[in-house]
PDB file of C-alpha atoms and ligand atoms in Angstrom:
ATOM      1  CA  MET A   1      -0.030  -0.014   0.003  1.00  0.00           C
ATOM      2  CA  TYR A   2       1.373   3.384  -1.009  1.00  0.00           C
ATOM      3  CA  LYS A   3       0.840   6.189   1.412  1.00  0.00           C
ATOM      4  CA  ARG A   4       1.886   9.251  -0.697  1.00  0.00           C
ATOM      5  CA  ILE A   5       1.712   9.221  -4.449  1.00  0.00           C
ATOM      6  CA  LEU A   6       2.664  11.478  -7.309  1.00  0.00           C
ATOM      7  CA  LEU A   7       0.083  11.340 -10.022  1.00  0.00           C
ATOM      8  CA  LYS A   8       1.139  12.594 -13.396  1.00  0.00           C
ATOM      9  CA  LEU A   9      -1.678  13.521 -15.704  1.00  0.00           C
ATOM     10  CA  SER A  10      -1.044  14.531 -19.221  1.00  0.00           C
ATOM     11  CA  GLY A  11      -2.818  17.440 -20.923  1.00  0.00           C
ATOM     12  CA  GLU A  12      -4.181  15.097 -23.508  1.00  0.00           C
ATOM     13  CA  GLN A  13      -6.062  13.169 -20.784  1.00  0.00           C
ATOM     14  CA  LEU A  14      -7.446  16.300 -19.353  1.00  0.00           C
ATOM     15  CA  SER A  15      -8.964  17.285 -22.686  1.00  0.00           C
ATOM     16  CA  GLY A  16     -11.169  14.176 -22.335  1.00  0.00           C
ATOM     17  CA  GLU A  17     -13.414  13.965 -25.323  1.00  0.00           C
ATOM     18  CA  HIS A  18     -12.310  17.217 -26.943  1.00  0.00           C
ATOM     19  CA  GLU A  19      -9.351  17.733 -29.145  1.00  0.00           C
ATOM     20  CA  SER A  20      -7.765  20.400 -26.986  1.00  0.00           C
ATOM     21  CA  GLY A  21      -8.621  22.572 -23.925  1.00  0.00           C
ATOM     22  CA  PHE A  22      -9.978  21.220 -20.535  1.00  0.00           C
ATOM     23  CA  ASP A  23     -12.924  18.822 -20.268  1.00  0.00           C
ATOM     24  CA  PRO A  24     -14.723  19.299 -16.805  1.00  0.00           C
ATOM     25  CA  LYS A  25     -16.310  15.905 -17.316  1.00  0.00           C
ATOM     26  CA  ILE A  26     -12.947  14.169 -16.982  1.00  0.00           C
ATOM     27  CA  GLY A  27     -12.140  16.461 -14.024  1.00  0.00           C
ATOM     28  CA  ASN A  28     -15.328  15.374 -12.242  1.00  0.00           C
ATOM     29  CA  TRP A  29     -14.483  11.776 -12.957  1.00  0.00           C
ATOM     30  CA  LEU A  30     -11.018  12.171 -11.666  1.00  0.00           C
ATOM     31  CA  ALA A  31     -12.280  13.911  -8.459  1.00  0.00           C
ATOM     32  CA  GLN A  32     -14.122  10.606  -7.628  1.00  0.00           C
ATOM     33  CA  GLU A  33     -10.889   8.606  -8.150  1.00  0.00           C
ATOM     34  CA  ILE A  34      -8.980  10.942  -5.907  1.00  0.00           C
ATOM     35  CA  LYS A  35     -11.667  10.777  -3.256  1.00  0.00           C
ATOM     36  CA  GLN A  36     -11.543   6.956  -3.244  1.00  0.00           C
ATOM     37  CA  MET A  37      -7.705   7.021  -2.798  1.00  0.00           C
ATOM     38  CA  GLN A  38      -7.995   9.545  -0.001  1.00  0.00           C
ATOM     39  CA  GLY A  39     -10.528   7.268   1.565  1.00  0.00           C
ATOM     40  CA  LEU A  40      -7.684   4.725   1.727  1.00  0.00           C
ATOM     41  CA  ASP A  41      -5.571   7.327   3.513  1.00  0.00           C
ATOM     42  CA  VAL A  42      -3.391   7.904   0.544  1.00  0.00           C
ATOM     43  CA  GLU A  43      -1.983  11.444   0.171  1.00  0.00           C
ATOM     44  CA  VAL A  44      -2.170  12.642  -3.510  1.00  0.00           C
ATOM     45  CA  VAL A  45       0.204  15.061  -5.282  1.00  0.00           C
ATOM     46  CA  ILE A  46      -0.707  15.824  -8.864  1.00  0.00           C
ATOM     47  CA  MET A  47       1.566  17.171 -11.624  1.00  0.00           C
ATOM     48  CA  VAL A  48      -0.465  18.255 -14.612  1.00  0.00           C
ATOM     49  CA  GLY A  49       0.857  18.485 -18.145  1.00  0.00           C
ATOM     50  CA  GLY A  50      -0.143  21.016 -20.750  1.00  0.00           C
ATOM     51  CA  GLY A  51      -0.057  19.341 -24.022  1.00  0.00           C
ATOM     52  CA  ASN A  52      -3.738  20.015 -24.596  1.00  0.00           C
ATOM     53  CA  TYR A  53      -2.705  23.686 -24.932  1.00  0.00           C
ATOM     54  CA  VAL A  54       0.914  23.953 -25.964  1.00  0.00           C
ATOM     55  CA  ARG A  55       3.911  21.778 -26.193  1.00  0.00           C
ATOM     56  CA  GLY A  56       7.071  24.014 -26.300  1.00  0.00           C
ATOM     57  CA  ALA A  57       9.009  21.762 -28.744  1.00  0.00           C
ATOM     58  CA  GLN A  58       6.126  21.738 -31.273  1.00  0.00           C
ATOM     59  CA  ILE A  59       5.518  25.427 -31.452  1.00  0.00           C
ATOM     60  CA  ALA A  60       9.017  26.842 -31.312  1.00  0.00           C
ATOM     61  CA  GLY A  61      10.182  28.267 -34.610  1.00  0.00           C
ATOM     62  CA  HIS A  62       9.099  30.963 -37.128  1.00  0.00           C
ATOM     63  CA  GLY A  63      10.388  33.550 -34.740  1.00  0.00           C
ATOM     64  CA  ILE A  64       9.048  31.995 -31.537  1.00  0.00           C
ATOM     65  CA  LYS A  65      12.068  31.120 -29.380  1.00  0.00           C
ATOM     66  CA  ARG A  66      12.158  27.730 -27.724  1.00  0.00           C
ATOM     67  CA  VAL A  67      12.356  29.461 -24.308  1.00  0.00           C
ATOM     68  CA  THR A  68       9.275  31.453 -25.095  1.00  0.00           C
ATOM     69  CA  ALA A  69       7.515  28.379 -26.375  1.00  0.00           C
ATOM     70  CA  ASP A  70       8.309  26.562 -23.183  1.00  0.00           C
ATOM     71  CA  HIS A  71       6.945  29.496 -21.139  1.00  0.00           C
ATOM     72  CA  MET A  72       3.777  29.187 -23.006  1.00  0.00           C
ATOM     73  CA  GLY A  73       3.712  25.482 -22.354  1.00  0.00           C
ATOM     74  CA  MET A  74       4.140  26.089 -18.671  1.00  0.00           C
ATOM     75  CA  LEU A  75       1.271  28.641 -18.713  1.00  0.00           C
ATOM     76  CA  GLY A  76      -0.836  25.887 -20.346  1.00  0.00           C
ATOM     77  CA  THR A  77      -0.106  23.603 -17.358  1.00  0.00           C
ATOM     78  CA  MET A  78      -1.313  26.351 -15.113  1.00  0.00           C
ATOM     79  CA  MET A  79      -4.571  26.535 -16.916  1.00  0.00           C
ATOM     80  CA  ASN A  80      -5.137  22.854 -16.355  1.00  0.00           C
ATOM     81  CA  ALA A  81      -3.991  23.140 -12.722  1.00  0.00           C
ATOM     82  CA  LEU A  82      -6.491  25.967 -11.983  1.00  0.00           C
ATOM     83  CA  ALA A  83      -9.423  24.295 -13.751  1.00  0.00           C
ATOM     84  CA  LEU A  84      -8.787  20.899 -12.134  1.00  0.00           C
ATOM     85  CA  THR A  85      -8.585  22.484  -8.628  1.00  0.00           C
ATOM     86  CA  ASP A  86     -12.003  24.176  -9.047  1.00  0.00           C
ATOM     87  CA  VAL A  87     -13.558  21.027 -10.292  1.00  0.00           C
ATOM     88  CA  PHE A  88     -12.102  19.017  -7.513  1.00  0.00           C
ATOM     89  CA  GLU A  89     -13.409  21.482  -4.930  1.00  0.00           C
ATOM     90  CA  ALA A  90     -16.842  21.550  -6.481  1.00  0.00           C
ATOM     91  CA  GLN A  91     -16.852  17.771  -5.979  1.00  0.00           C
ATOM     92  CA  GLY A  92     -15.893  18.063  -2.338  1.00  0.00           C
ATOM     93  CA  VAL A  93     -12.185  17.080  -2.755  1.00  0.00           C
ATOM     94  CA  ARG A  94     -10.192  19.644  -0.672  1.00  0.00           C
ATOM     95  CA  THR A  95      -7.532  20.803  -2.956  1.00  0.00           C
ATOM     96  CA  ARG A  96      -4.734  23.472  -3.311  1.00  0.00           C
ATOM     97  CA  CYS A  97      -3.174  24.591  -6.506  1.00  0.00           C
ATOM     98  CA  LEU A  98       0.559  25.569  -6.175  1.00  0.00           C
ATOM     99  CA  SER A  99       2.609  27.073  -8.867  1.00  0.00           C
ATOM    100  CA  ASN A 100       6.129  26.602  -9.861  1.00  0.00           C
ATOM    101  CA  ILE A 101       6.087  29.750 -11.934  1.00  0.00           C
ATOM    102  CA  PHE A 102       5.497  33.216 -10.513  1.00  0.00           C
ATOM    103  CA  ALA A 103       1.737  33.639 -10.663  1.00  0.00           C
ATOM    104  CA  GLU A 104       0.852  35.168  -7.335  1.00  0.00           C
ATOM    105  CA  GLN A 105      -2.490  36.511  -8.400  1.00  0.00           C
ATOM    106  CA  VAL A 106      -3.732  33.154  -9.481  1.00  0.00           C
ATOM    107  CA  SER A 107      -2.199  30.733  -7.124  1.00  0.00           C
ATOM    108  CA  GLU A 108       0.016  30.151  -4.086  1.00  0.00           C
ATOM    109  CA  PRO A 109       3.605  29.630  -4.963  1.00  0.00           C
ATOM    110  CA  PHE A 110       5.055  26.046  -4.734  1.00  0.00           C
ATOM    111  CA  VAL A 111       6.888  25.931  -1.475  1.00  0.00           C
ATOM    112  CA  PHE A 112       7.973  22.501  -0.072  1.00  0.00           C
ATOM    113  CA  ARG A 113       6.737  23.182   3.405  1.00  0.00           C
ATOM    114  CA  LEU A 114       3.425  24.660   2.294  1.00  0.00           C
ATOM    115  CA  ALA A 115       2.858  21.546   0.044  1.00  0.00           C
ATOM    116  CA  GLU A 116       3.655  19.250   3.013  1.00  0.00           C
ATOM    117  CA  LYS A 117       1.189  21.243   5.195  1.00  0.00           C
ATOM    118  CA  HIS A 118      -1.623  20.957   2.706  1.00  0.00           C
ATOM    119  CA  LEU A 119      -1.023  17.158   2.254  1.00  0.00           C
ATOM    120  CA  GLN A 120      -1.058  16.593   6.130  1.00  0.00           C
ATOM    121  CA  SER A 121      -4.274  18.568   6.256  1.00  0.00           C
ATOM    122  CA  GLY A 122      -5.824  16.075   3.954  1.00  0.00           C
ATOM    123  CA  ARG A 123      -5.811  18.239   0.933  1.00  0.00           C
ATOM    124  CA  ALA A 124      -4.871  17.071  -2.616  1.00  0.00           C
ATOM    125  CA  VAL A 125      -2.061  19.250  -3.982  1.00  0.00           C
ATOM    126  CA  ILE A 126      -2.009  20.089  -7.730  1.00  0.00           C
ATOM    127  CA  VAL A 127       1.207  21.630  -9.075  1.00  0.00           C
ATOM    128  CA  GLY A 128       1.135  23.795 -12.147  1.00  0.00           C
ATOM    129  CA  GLY A 129       4.112  25.316 -14.078  1.00  0.00           C
ATOM    130  CA  GLY A 130       6.012  22.113 -14.400  1.00  0.00           C
ATOM    131  CA  ILE A 131       9.381  22.683 -12.781  1.00  0.00           C
ATOM    132  CA  GLY A 132       9.425  26.255 -13.827  1.00  0.00           C
ATOM    133  CA  ARG A 133      12.314  26.024 -16.274  1.00  0.00           C
ATOM    134  CA  PRO A 134      12.413  25.647 -20.055  1.00  0.00           C
ATOM    135  CA  TYR A 135      13.706  22.553 -22.058  1.00  0.00           C
ATOM    136  CA  LEU A 136      12.023  20.298 -19.612  1.00  0.00           C
ATOM    137  CA  THR A 137       8.683  18.499 -19.575  1.00  0.00           C
ATOM    138  CA  THR A 138       6.134  17.688 -16.803  1.00  0.00           C
ATOM    139  CA  ASP A 139       7.330  13.972 -16.805  1.00  0.00           C
ATOM    140  CA  THR A 140      10.749  15.186 -15.394  1.00  0.00           C
ATOM    141  CA  ALA A 141       8.950  17.776 -13.176  1.00  0.00           C
ATOM    142  CA  ALA A 142       6.716  14.845 -11.860  1.00  0.00           C
ATOM    143  CA  VAL A 143       9.721  12.660 -10.915  1.00  0.00           C
ATOM    144  CA  SER A 144      11.540  15.659  -9.339  1.00  0.00           C
ATOM    145  CA  LEU A 145       8.446  16.609  -7.372  1.00  0.00           C
ATOM    146  CA  ALA A 146       7.834  12.986  -6.189  1.00  0.00           C
ATOM    147  CA  LEU A 147      11.478  13.057  -4.823  1.00  0.00           C
ATOM    148  CA  GLU A 148      11.021  16.381  -3.212  1.00  0.00           C
ATOM    149  CA  MET A 149       7.759  15.414  -1.584  1.00  0.00           C
ATOM    150  CA  GLU A 150       9.044  11.983  -0.623  1.00  0.00           C
ATOM    151  CA  CYS A 151       6.309  10.181  -2.466  1.00  0.00           C
ATOM    152  CA  ASP A 152       6.329   6.382  -2.654  1.00  0.00           C
ATOM    153  CA  VAL A 153       5.755   6.092  -6.247  1.00  0.00           C
ATOM    154  CA  VAL A 154       5.083   8.084  -9.547  1.00  0.00           C
ATOM    155  CA  ILE A 155       1.995   6.823 -11.213  1.00  0.00           C
ATOM    156  CA  LYS A 156       1.791   7.941 -14.900  1.00  0.00           C
ATOM    157  CA  THR A 157      -1.600   7.243 -16.508  1.00  0.00           C
ATOM    158  CA  THR A 158      -1.735   6.650 -20.218  1.00  0.00           C
ATOM    159  CA  LYS A 159      -4.142   5.473 -22.945  1.00  0.00           C
ATOM    160  CA  VAL A 160      -2.883   1.866 -22.852  1.00  0.00           C
ATOM    161  CA  ASN A 161      -2.448  -0.167 -19.731  1.00  0.00           C
ATOM    162  CA  GLY A 162       1.325  -0.226 -19.261  1.00  0.00           C
ATOM    163  CA  VAL A 163       4.439  -0.639 -21.347  1.00  0.00           C
ATOM    164  CA  PHE A 164       4.379  -2.915 -24.365  1.00  0.00           C
ATOM    165  CA  ASP A 165       7.097  -4.228 -26.596  1.00  0.00           C
ATOM    166  CA  LYS A 166       5.341  -2.700 -29.523  1.00  0.00           C
ATOM    167  CA  ASP A 167       2.331  -0.334 -29.994  1.00  0.00           C
ATOM    168  CA  PRO A 168      -0.744  -2.360 -28.772  1.00  0.00           C
ATOM    169  CA  GLU A 169      -3.084  -0.071 -30.746  1.00  0.00           C
ATOM    170  CA  LYS A 170      -1.324  -1.178 -33.882  1.00  0.00           C
ATOM    171  CA  TYR A 171      -0.193  -4.796 -33.200  1.00  0.00           C
ATOM    172  CA  ASP A 172      -2.482  -7.441 -31.715  1.00  0.00           C
ATOM    173  CA  ASP A 173       0.474  -9.565 -30.596  1.00  0.00           C
ATOM    174  CA  ALA A 174       2.016  -6.752 -28.555  1.00  0.00           C
ATOM    175  CA  GLN A 175       3.180  -8.113 -25.192  1.00  0.00           C
ATOM    176  CA  LYS A 176       2.834  -6.116 -21.922  1.00  0.00           C
ATOM    177  CA  PHE A 177       5.656  -5.920 -19.444  1.00  0.00           C
ATOM    178  CA  ASP A 178       4.380  -6.455 -15.806  1.00  0.00           C
ATOM    179  CA  THR A 179       7.659  -5.051 -14.579  1.00  0.00           C
ATOM    180  CA  LEU A 180      10.663  -3.418 -16.266  1.00  0.00           C
ATOM    181  CA  GLU A 181      14.100  -2.436 -15.137  1.00  0.00           C
ATOM    182  CA  TYR A 182      15.095   1.179 -15.240  1.00  0.00           C
ATOM    183  CA  GLN A 183      18.033   0.444 -17.423  1.00  0.00           C
ATOM    184  CA  ARG A 184      15.908  -0.868 -20.136  1.00  0.00           C
ATOM    185  CA  ALA A 185      13.269   1.912 -19.886  1.00  0.00           C
ATOM    186  CA  VAL A 186      16.182   4.412 -20.169  1.00  0.00           C
ATOM    187  CA  GLU A 187      18.163   2.630 -23.001  1.00  0.00           C
ATOM    188  CA  ASP A 188      15.541   1.098 -25.186  1.00  0.00           C
ATOM    189  CA  PRO A 189      14.458   3.694 -27.875  1.00  0.00           C
ATOM    190  CA  SER A 190      11.190   1.833 -28.536  1.00  0.00           C
ATOM    191  CA  ILE A 191      10.056   2.515 -24.988  1.00  0.00           C
ATOM    192  CA  LYS A 192       8.619   6.015 -25.264  1.00  0.00           C
ATOM    193  CA  VAL A 193       6.098   6.033 -22.389  1.00  0.00           C
ATOM    194  CA  MET A 194       7.961   8.585 -20.331  1.00  0.00           C
ATOM    195  CA  ASP A 195      10.776  11.087 -21.090  1.00  0.00           C
ATOM    196  CA  LYS A 196      14.221   9.567 -20.911  1.00  0.00           C
ATOM    197  CA  ALA A 197      15.434  12.495 -18.636  1.00  0.00           C
ATOM    198  CA  ALA A 198      12.483  11.599 -16.288  1.00  0.00           C
ATOM    199  CA  MET A 199      13.350   7.919 -16.299  1.00  0.00           C
ATOM    200  CA  GLY A 200      17.021   8.710 -15.608  1.00  0.00           C
ATOM    201  CA  LEU A 201      16.225  10.704 -12.647  1.00  0.00           C
ATOM    202  CA  ALA A 202      13.931   8.078 -11.289  1.00  0.00           C
ATOM    203  CA  MET A 203      16.641   5.484 -11.836  1.00  0.00           C
ATOM    204  CA  GLU A 204      19.246   7.624 -10.183  1.00  0.00           C
ATOM    205  CA  HIS A 205      17.249   7.967  -7.099  1.00  0.00           C
ATOM    206  CA  ASP A 206      15.341   4.661  -7.056  1.00  0.00           C
ATOM    207  CA  MET A 207      11.898   6.175  -7.531  1.00  0.00           C
ATOM    208  CA  PRO A 208       9.534   3.529  -8.678  1.00  0.00           C
ATOM    209  CA  VAL A 209       7.235   4.532 -11.645  1.00  0.00           C
ATOM    210  CA  ILE A 210       3.954   2.725 -12.512  1.00  0.00           C
ATOM    211  CA  ILE A 211       2.466   3.195 -15.966  1.00  0.00           C
ATOM    212  CA  CYS A 212      -1.115   2.301 -16.123  1.00  0.00           C
ATOM    213  CA  LYS A 213      -4.435   3.224 -17.593  1.00  0.00           C
ATOM    214  CA  LEU A 214      -6.623   5.880 -15.902  1.00  0.00           C
ATOM    215  CA  SER A 215      -9.858   3.930 -16.456  1.00  0.00           C
ATOM    216  CA  PRO A 216     -11.804   1.941 -15.429  1.00  0.00           C
ATOM    217  CA  ALA A 217     -13.080   3.547 -12.236  1.00  0.00           C
ATOM    218  CA  GLY A 218     -11.168   2.338  -9.141  1.00  0.00           C
ATOM    219  CA  ASN A 219      -8.083   1.393 -11.207  1.00  0.00           C
ATOM    220  CA  MET A 220      -5.785   3.930  -9.438  1.00  0.00           C
ATOM    221  CA  SER A 221      -7.079   2.757  -5.941  1.00  0.00           C
ATOM    222  CA  ARG A 222      -6.123  -0.739  -6.885  1.00  0.00           C
ATOM    223  CA  VAL A 223      -2.696   0.467  -7.982  1.00  0.00           C
ATOM    224  CA  VAL A 224      -2.094   2.198  -4.732  1.00  0.00           C
ATOM    225  CA  SER A 225      -3.366  -0.840  -2.790  1.00  0.00           C
ATOM    226  CA  GLY A 226      -0.490  -2.800  -4.385  1.00  0.00           C
ATOM    227  CA  GLU A 227      -2.348  -4.757  -7.050  1.00  0.00           C
ATOM    228  CA  SER A 228      -0.159  -5.402  -9.981  1.00  0.00           C
ATOM    229  CA  ILE A 229      -1.785  -3.353 -12.806  1.00  0.00           C
ATOM    230  CA  GLY A 230       0.042  -1.825 -15.769  1.00  0.00           C
ATOM    231  CA  THR A 231       3.852  -1.914 -15.659  1.00  0.00           C
ATOM    232  CA  LYS A 232       6.111  -1.212 -12.704  1.00  0.00           C
ATOM    233  CA  ILE A 233       9.466   0.239 -13.634  1.00  0.00           C
ATOM    234  CA  SER A 234      11.979  -0.092 -10.768  1.00  0.00           C
TER     235      SER A 234
HETATM  236  N1  UDP B   1       7.429  22.809 -19.770  1.00  0.00           N
HETATM  237  C1  UDP B   1       8.585  23.375 -19.468  1.00  0.00           C
HETATM  238  N2  UDP B   1       9.135  23.101 -18.208  1.00  0.00           N
HETATM  239  C2  UDP B   1       8.528  22.274 -17.381  1.00  0.00           C
HETATM  240  C3  UDP B   1       7.399  21.631 -17.662  1.00  0.00           C
HETATM  241  C4  UDP B   1       6.775  21.916 -18.823  1.00  0.00           C
HETATM  242  O1  UDP B   1       9.163  24.170 -20.183  1.00  0.00           O
HETATM  243  O2  UDP B   1       9.184  21.984 -16.290  1.00  0.00           O
HETATM  244  C5  UDP B   1       6.638  23.204 -21.006  1.00  0.00           C
HETATM  245  C6  UDP B   1       7.127  22.423 -22.245  1.00  0.00           C
HETATM  246  O3  UDP B   1       7.143  23.328 -23.312  1.00  0.00           O
HETATM  247  C7  UDP B   1       6.137  21.333 -22.302  1.00  0.00           C
HETATM  248  C8  UDP B   1       4.874  22.049 -21.963  1.00  0.00           C
HETATM  249  O4  UDP B   1       5.312  22.881 -20.932  1.00  0.00           O
HETATM  250  O5  UDP B   1       6.016  20.811 -23.602  1.00  0.00           O
HETATM  251  C9  UDP B   1       3.729  21.180 -21.582  1.00  0.00           C
HETATM  252  O6  UDP B   1       4.230  20.161 -20.707  1.00  0.00           O
HETATM  253  P1  UDP B   1       4.212  18.574 -21.258  1.00  0.00           P
HETATM  254  O7  UDP B   1       4.626  18.576 -22.676  1.00  0.00           O
HETATM  255  O8  UDP B   1       5.047  17.823 -20.273  1.00  0.00           O
HETATM  256  O9  UDP B   1       2.696  18.192 -21.120  1.00  0.00           O
HETATM  257  P2  UDP B   1       1.961  16.773 -21.358  1.00  0.00           P
HETATM  258  O10 UDP B   1       2.626  16.203 -22.699  1.00  0.00           O
HETATM  259  O11 UDP B   1       2.231  15.927 -20.179  1.00  0.00           O
HETATM  260  O12 UDP B   1       0.497  17.155 -21.522  1.00  0.00           O
END
């Protein structure tokens, strides 16, 4: 049983049934999942992505500097963090949004002790702004935050239920790994489920990463209870 988890949610997941933007329906659904985990006395820290708005690497160019593009990406993650916080609170999940970029008018800043206090008070903590620096993604920010907050595990939810030897949406005979060693996850170019920088950081500090599907309802509670779902990289 994990007591404190870092949940990494991608922007694409937060756009739910839409092509981009934030879908409150998925937010409502997630609120129930978080409530269920909190009912098991699990403390939840969430790092949100921003790919439903902007991915820096994709929009840089034609005069837009990479740094600026990444700033825009970080602002996208803030939009998700703010929306998700409101939806959670509306569903009765006590939540605080903390920002890793300067945004005093819209959120409290991320401060380690503040985050710790919110978690101990039974609140979910949602972090926006990634790690606050360009040339990074929210995967790396998620592992770094998990280390900082002494989480037991990083759970990254994806469309498919874990890591496969080939794309399961294209190949019927794709085999799922129940477990995987860091070394392979870092070195094998066909394993693209998480940024290599993030994987390397997890390996260096022995932070386990579980890749699993967000649905069906209750999936994450089963993962935090120790059921073998998805792929555990350790
Ligand atoms: N980003 C950044 N630094 C960070 C985290 C994110 O510059 O610490 C920027 C980067 O441009 C990234 C974008 O924000 O592409 C959105 O994050 P990400 O691509 O990780 O979102 P996801 O794919 O998980 O939705």
